[in-house]
Short mmCIF file of C-alpha atoms in Angstrom, two decimals:
data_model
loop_
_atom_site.label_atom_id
_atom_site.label_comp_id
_atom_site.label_asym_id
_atom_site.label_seq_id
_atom_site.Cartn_x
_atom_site.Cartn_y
_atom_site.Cartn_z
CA UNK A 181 41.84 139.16 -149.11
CA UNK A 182 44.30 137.96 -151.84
CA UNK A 183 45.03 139.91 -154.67
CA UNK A 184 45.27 138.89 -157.80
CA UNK A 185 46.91 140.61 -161.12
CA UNK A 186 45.20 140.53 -164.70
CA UNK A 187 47.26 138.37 -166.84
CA UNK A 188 47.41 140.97 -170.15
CA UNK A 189 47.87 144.44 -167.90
CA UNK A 190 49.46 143.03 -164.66
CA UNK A 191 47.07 145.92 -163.17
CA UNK A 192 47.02 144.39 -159.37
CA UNK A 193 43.47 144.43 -157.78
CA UNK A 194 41.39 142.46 -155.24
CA UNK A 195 38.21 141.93 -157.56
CA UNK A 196 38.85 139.12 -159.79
CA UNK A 197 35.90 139.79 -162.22
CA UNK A 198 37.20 142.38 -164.81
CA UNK A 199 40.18 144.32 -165.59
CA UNK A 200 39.56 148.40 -164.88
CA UNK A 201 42.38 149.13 -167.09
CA UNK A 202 42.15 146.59 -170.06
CA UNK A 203 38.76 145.14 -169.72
CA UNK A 204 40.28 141.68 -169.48
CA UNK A 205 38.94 138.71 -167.70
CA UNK A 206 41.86 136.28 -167.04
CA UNK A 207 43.69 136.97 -163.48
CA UNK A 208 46.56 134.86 -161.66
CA UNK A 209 47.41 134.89 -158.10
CA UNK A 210 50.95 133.97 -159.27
CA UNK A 211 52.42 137.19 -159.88
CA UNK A 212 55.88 139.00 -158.35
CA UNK A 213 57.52 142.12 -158.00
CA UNK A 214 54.99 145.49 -157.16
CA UNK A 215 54.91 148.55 -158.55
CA UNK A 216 52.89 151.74 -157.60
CA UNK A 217 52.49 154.16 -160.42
CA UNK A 218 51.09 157.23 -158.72
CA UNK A 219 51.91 160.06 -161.65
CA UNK A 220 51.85 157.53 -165.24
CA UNK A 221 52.83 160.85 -167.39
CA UNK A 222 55.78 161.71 -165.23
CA UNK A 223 57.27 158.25 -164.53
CA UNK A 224 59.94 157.05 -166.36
CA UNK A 225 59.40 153.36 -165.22
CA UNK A 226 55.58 154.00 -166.30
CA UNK A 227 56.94 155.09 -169.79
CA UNK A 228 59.25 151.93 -170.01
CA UNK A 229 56.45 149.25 -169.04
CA UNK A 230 53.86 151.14 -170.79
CA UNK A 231 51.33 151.88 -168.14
CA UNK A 232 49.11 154.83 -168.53
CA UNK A 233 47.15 154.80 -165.32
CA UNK A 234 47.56 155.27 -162.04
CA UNK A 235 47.52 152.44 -159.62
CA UNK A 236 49.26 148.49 -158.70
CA UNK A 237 51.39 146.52 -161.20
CA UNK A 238 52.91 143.36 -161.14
CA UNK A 239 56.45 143.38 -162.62
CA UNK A 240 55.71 139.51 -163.53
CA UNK A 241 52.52 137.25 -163.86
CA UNK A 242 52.74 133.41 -164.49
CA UNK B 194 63.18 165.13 -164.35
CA UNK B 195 62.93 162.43 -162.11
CA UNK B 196 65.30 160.87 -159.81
CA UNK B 197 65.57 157.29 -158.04
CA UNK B 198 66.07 156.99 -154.46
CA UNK B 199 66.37 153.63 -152.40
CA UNK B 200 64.64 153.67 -149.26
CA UNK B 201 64.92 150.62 -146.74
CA UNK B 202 62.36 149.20 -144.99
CA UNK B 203 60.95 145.69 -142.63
CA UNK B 204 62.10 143.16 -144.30
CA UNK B 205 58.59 141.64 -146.13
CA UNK B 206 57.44 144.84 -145.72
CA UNK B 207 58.09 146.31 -149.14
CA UNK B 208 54.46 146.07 -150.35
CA UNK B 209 53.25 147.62 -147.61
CA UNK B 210 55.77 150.15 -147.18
CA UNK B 211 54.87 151.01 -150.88
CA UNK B 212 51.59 151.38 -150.59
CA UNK B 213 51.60 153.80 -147.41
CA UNK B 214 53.93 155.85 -149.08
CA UNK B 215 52.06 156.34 -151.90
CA UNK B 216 49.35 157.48 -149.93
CA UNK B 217 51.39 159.88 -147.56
CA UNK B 218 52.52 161.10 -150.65
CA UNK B 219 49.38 162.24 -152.38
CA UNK B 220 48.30 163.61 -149.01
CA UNK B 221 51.82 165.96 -148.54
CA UNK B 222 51.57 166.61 -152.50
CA UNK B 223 54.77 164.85 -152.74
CA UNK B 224 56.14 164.56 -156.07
CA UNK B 225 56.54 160.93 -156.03
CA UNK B 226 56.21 159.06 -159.22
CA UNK B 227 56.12 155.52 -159.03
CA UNK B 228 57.29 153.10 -155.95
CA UNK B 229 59.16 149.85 -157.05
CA UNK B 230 59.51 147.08 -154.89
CA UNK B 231 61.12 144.23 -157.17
CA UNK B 232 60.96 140.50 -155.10
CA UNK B 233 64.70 139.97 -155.45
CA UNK B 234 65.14 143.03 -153.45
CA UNK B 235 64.79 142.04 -150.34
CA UNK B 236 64.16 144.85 -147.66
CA UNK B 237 64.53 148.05 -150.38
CA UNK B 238 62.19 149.72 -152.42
CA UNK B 239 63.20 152.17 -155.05
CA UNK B 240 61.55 154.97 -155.14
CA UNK B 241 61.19 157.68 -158.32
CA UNK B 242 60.45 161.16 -157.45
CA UNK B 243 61.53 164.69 -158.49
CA UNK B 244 63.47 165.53 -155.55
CA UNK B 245 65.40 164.32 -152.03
CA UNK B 246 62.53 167.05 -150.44
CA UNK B 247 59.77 164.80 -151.72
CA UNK B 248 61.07 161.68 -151.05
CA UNK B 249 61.31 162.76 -146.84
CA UNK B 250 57.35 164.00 -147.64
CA UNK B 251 56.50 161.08 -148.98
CA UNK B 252 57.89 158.70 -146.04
CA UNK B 253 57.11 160.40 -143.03
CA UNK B 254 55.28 158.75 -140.64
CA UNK B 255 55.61 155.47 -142.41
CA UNK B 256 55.80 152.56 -140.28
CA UNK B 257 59.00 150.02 -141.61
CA UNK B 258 60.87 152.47 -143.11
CA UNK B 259 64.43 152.11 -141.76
CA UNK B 260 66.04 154.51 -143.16
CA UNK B 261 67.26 156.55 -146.60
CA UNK B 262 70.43 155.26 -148.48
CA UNK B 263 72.82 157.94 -149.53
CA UNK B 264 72.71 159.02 -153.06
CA UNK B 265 70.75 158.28 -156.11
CA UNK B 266 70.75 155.12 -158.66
CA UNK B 267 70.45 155.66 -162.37
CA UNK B 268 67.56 154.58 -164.54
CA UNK B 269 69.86 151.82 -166.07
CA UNK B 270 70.39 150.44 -162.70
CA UNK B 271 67.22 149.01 -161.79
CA UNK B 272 65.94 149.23 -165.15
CA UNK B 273 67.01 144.96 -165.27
CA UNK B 274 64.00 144.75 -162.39
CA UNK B 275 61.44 145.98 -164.95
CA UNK B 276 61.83 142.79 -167.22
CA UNK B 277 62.63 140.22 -164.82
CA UNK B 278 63.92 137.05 -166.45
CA UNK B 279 62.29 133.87 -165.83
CA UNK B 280 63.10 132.31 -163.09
CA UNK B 281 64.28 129.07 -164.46
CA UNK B 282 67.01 130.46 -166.98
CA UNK B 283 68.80 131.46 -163.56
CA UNK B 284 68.57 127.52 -162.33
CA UNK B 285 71.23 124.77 -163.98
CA UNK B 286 70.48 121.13 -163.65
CA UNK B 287 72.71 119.63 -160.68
CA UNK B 288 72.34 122.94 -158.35
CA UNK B 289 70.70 122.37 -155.12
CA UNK B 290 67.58 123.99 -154.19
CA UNK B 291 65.30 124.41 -151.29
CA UNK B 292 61.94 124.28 -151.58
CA UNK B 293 59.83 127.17 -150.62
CA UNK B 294 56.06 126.66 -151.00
CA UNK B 295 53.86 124.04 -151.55
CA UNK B 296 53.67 120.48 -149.67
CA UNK B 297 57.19 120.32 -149.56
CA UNK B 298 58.39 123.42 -148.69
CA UNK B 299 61.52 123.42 -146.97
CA UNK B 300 62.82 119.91 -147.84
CA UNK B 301 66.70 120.16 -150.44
CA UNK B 302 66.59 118.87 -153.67
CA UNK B 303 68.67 118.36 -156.65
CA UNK B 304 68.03 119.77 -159.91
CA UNK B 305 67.62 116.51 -163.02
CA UNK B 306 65.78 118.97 -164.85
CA UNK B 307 64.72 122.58 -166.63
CA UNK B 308 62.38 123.11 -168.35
CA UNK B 309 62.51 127.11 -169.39
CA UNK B 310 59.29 127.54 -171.52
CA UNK B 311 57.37 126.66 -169.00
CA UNK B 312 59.30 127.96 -166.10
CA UNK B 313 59.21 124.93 -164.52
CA UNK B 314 61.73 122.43 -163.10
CA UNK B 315 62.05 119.01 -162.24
CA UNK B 316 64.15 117.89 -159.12
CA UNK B 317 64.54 114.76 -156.71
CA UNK B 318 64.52 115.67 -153.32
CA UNK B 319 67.52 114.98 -151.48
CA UNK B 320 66.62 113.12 -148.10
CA UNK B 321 63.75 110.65 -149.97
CA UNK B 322 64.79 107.01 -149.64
CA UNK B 323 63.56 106.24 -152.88
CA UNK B 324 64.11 108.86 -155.25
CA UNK B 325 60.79 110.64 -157.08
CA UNK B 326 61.21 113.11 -159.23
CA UNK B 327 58.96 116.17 -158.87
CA UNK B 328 57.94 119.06 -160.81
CA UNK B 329 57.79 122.17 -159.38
CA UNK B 330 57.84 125.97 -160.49
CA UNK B 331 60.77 127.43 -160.93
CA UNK B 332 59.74 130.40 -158.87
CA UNK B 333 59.16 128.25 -155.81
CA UNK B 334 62.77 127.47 -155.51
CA UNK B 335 65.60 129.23 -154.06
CA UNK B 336 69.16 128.08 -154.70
CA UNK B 337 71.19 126.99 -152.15
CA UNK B 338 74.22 125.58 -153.97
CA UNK B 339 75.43 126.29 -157.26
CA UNK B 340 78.11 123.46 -157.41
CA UNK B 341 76.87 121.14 -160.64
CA UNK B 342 76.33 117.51 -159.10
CA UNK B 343 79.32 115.21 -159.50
CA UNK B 344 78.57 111.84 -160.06
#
């Protein structure tokens, strides 16, 4: 199954209907670089991007 | 406090790698924060956890892991992987680039133009008798030359 990121979040999932994290609609299958956030509050990299929840970034979507 | 480790794995693995350890990790209670696998690290993924201890939790067992390097990196070293730049501020008309997706994937071409907005680029492929140009994205390409085209 291809995965596909949300376009505002980069939040990486396999269900391209709508975003769990931003409630968006609009995902790309071009996207690059992967990230798994596992503990948002600890991670330094979480605090830099901004992400707040656990789970499968992109670093880039096109 | 966390620390960055760089672990290396399969090459094309990364994704996989980083997924597996994120599970083996919440399974050994591993403090393991985040798992980065940037695409222009080929073969590596960094890795940000509290300790060197949690780091060996979180990989054991995990198929395409190769091995740990030595020592740590610093936040400001891979911090340049979080905001990747585009792809086509890196390519200068007149380099040669391969193709690597699409219909023709694997074929040389010249660069005749960037286009940086859209991330896109315009080239001429190389062994076509009569030149076309094509547009193409500018993350499809890899560069194989950097020599500007003499004339």
């Amino acid at each position: 199954m291809t995965e596909v990121a949300c376009k505002s979040c980069k939040y990486i999932t396999s269900e391209a209907t709508v975003c769990k994290i931003c409630g968006g609609r609009d995902f790309t299958k071009n996207w690059y670089g992967y990230l798994v956030v596992i503990d948002p509050e600890k991670s330094e990299i979480a605090k830099k991007l901004g992400i707040k929840y656990p789970g499968k970034y992109a670093l880039t979507v096109s | 406090m966390s620390r960055f480790f760089v672990v290396k794995t399969t090459a094309n693995q990364e994704r996989l790698v980083a997924n597996m350890m994120s599970m083996v990790a919440k399974k050994n209670k591993a403090n393991v924060y985040s798992i980065l696998a940037p695409k222009e690290l080929k073969g590596y993924v960094i890795v940000e956890a509290e300790s060197t201890e949690d780091l060996v939790k979180s990989i054991r067992g995990v198929p395409h892991v190769k091995g740990l390097v030595r020592g740590e990196v610093s936040f400001n070293e891979i911090e340049h992987f979080l905001t990747p730049r585009k792809a086509a501020e890196q390519i200068k008309e007149g380099y040669t680039v391969e193709i690597i997706s699409g219909p023709f994937k694997g074929e040389l071409a010249v660069v005749k133009r960037v286009d940086e907005a859209r991330n896109e680029i315009t080239v001429e492929l190389i062994e076509a008798v009569v030149s076309i140009p094509i547009t193409v994205k500018a993350d499809h390409v890899r560069v194989v030359d950097k020599k500007e085209e003499v004339e």
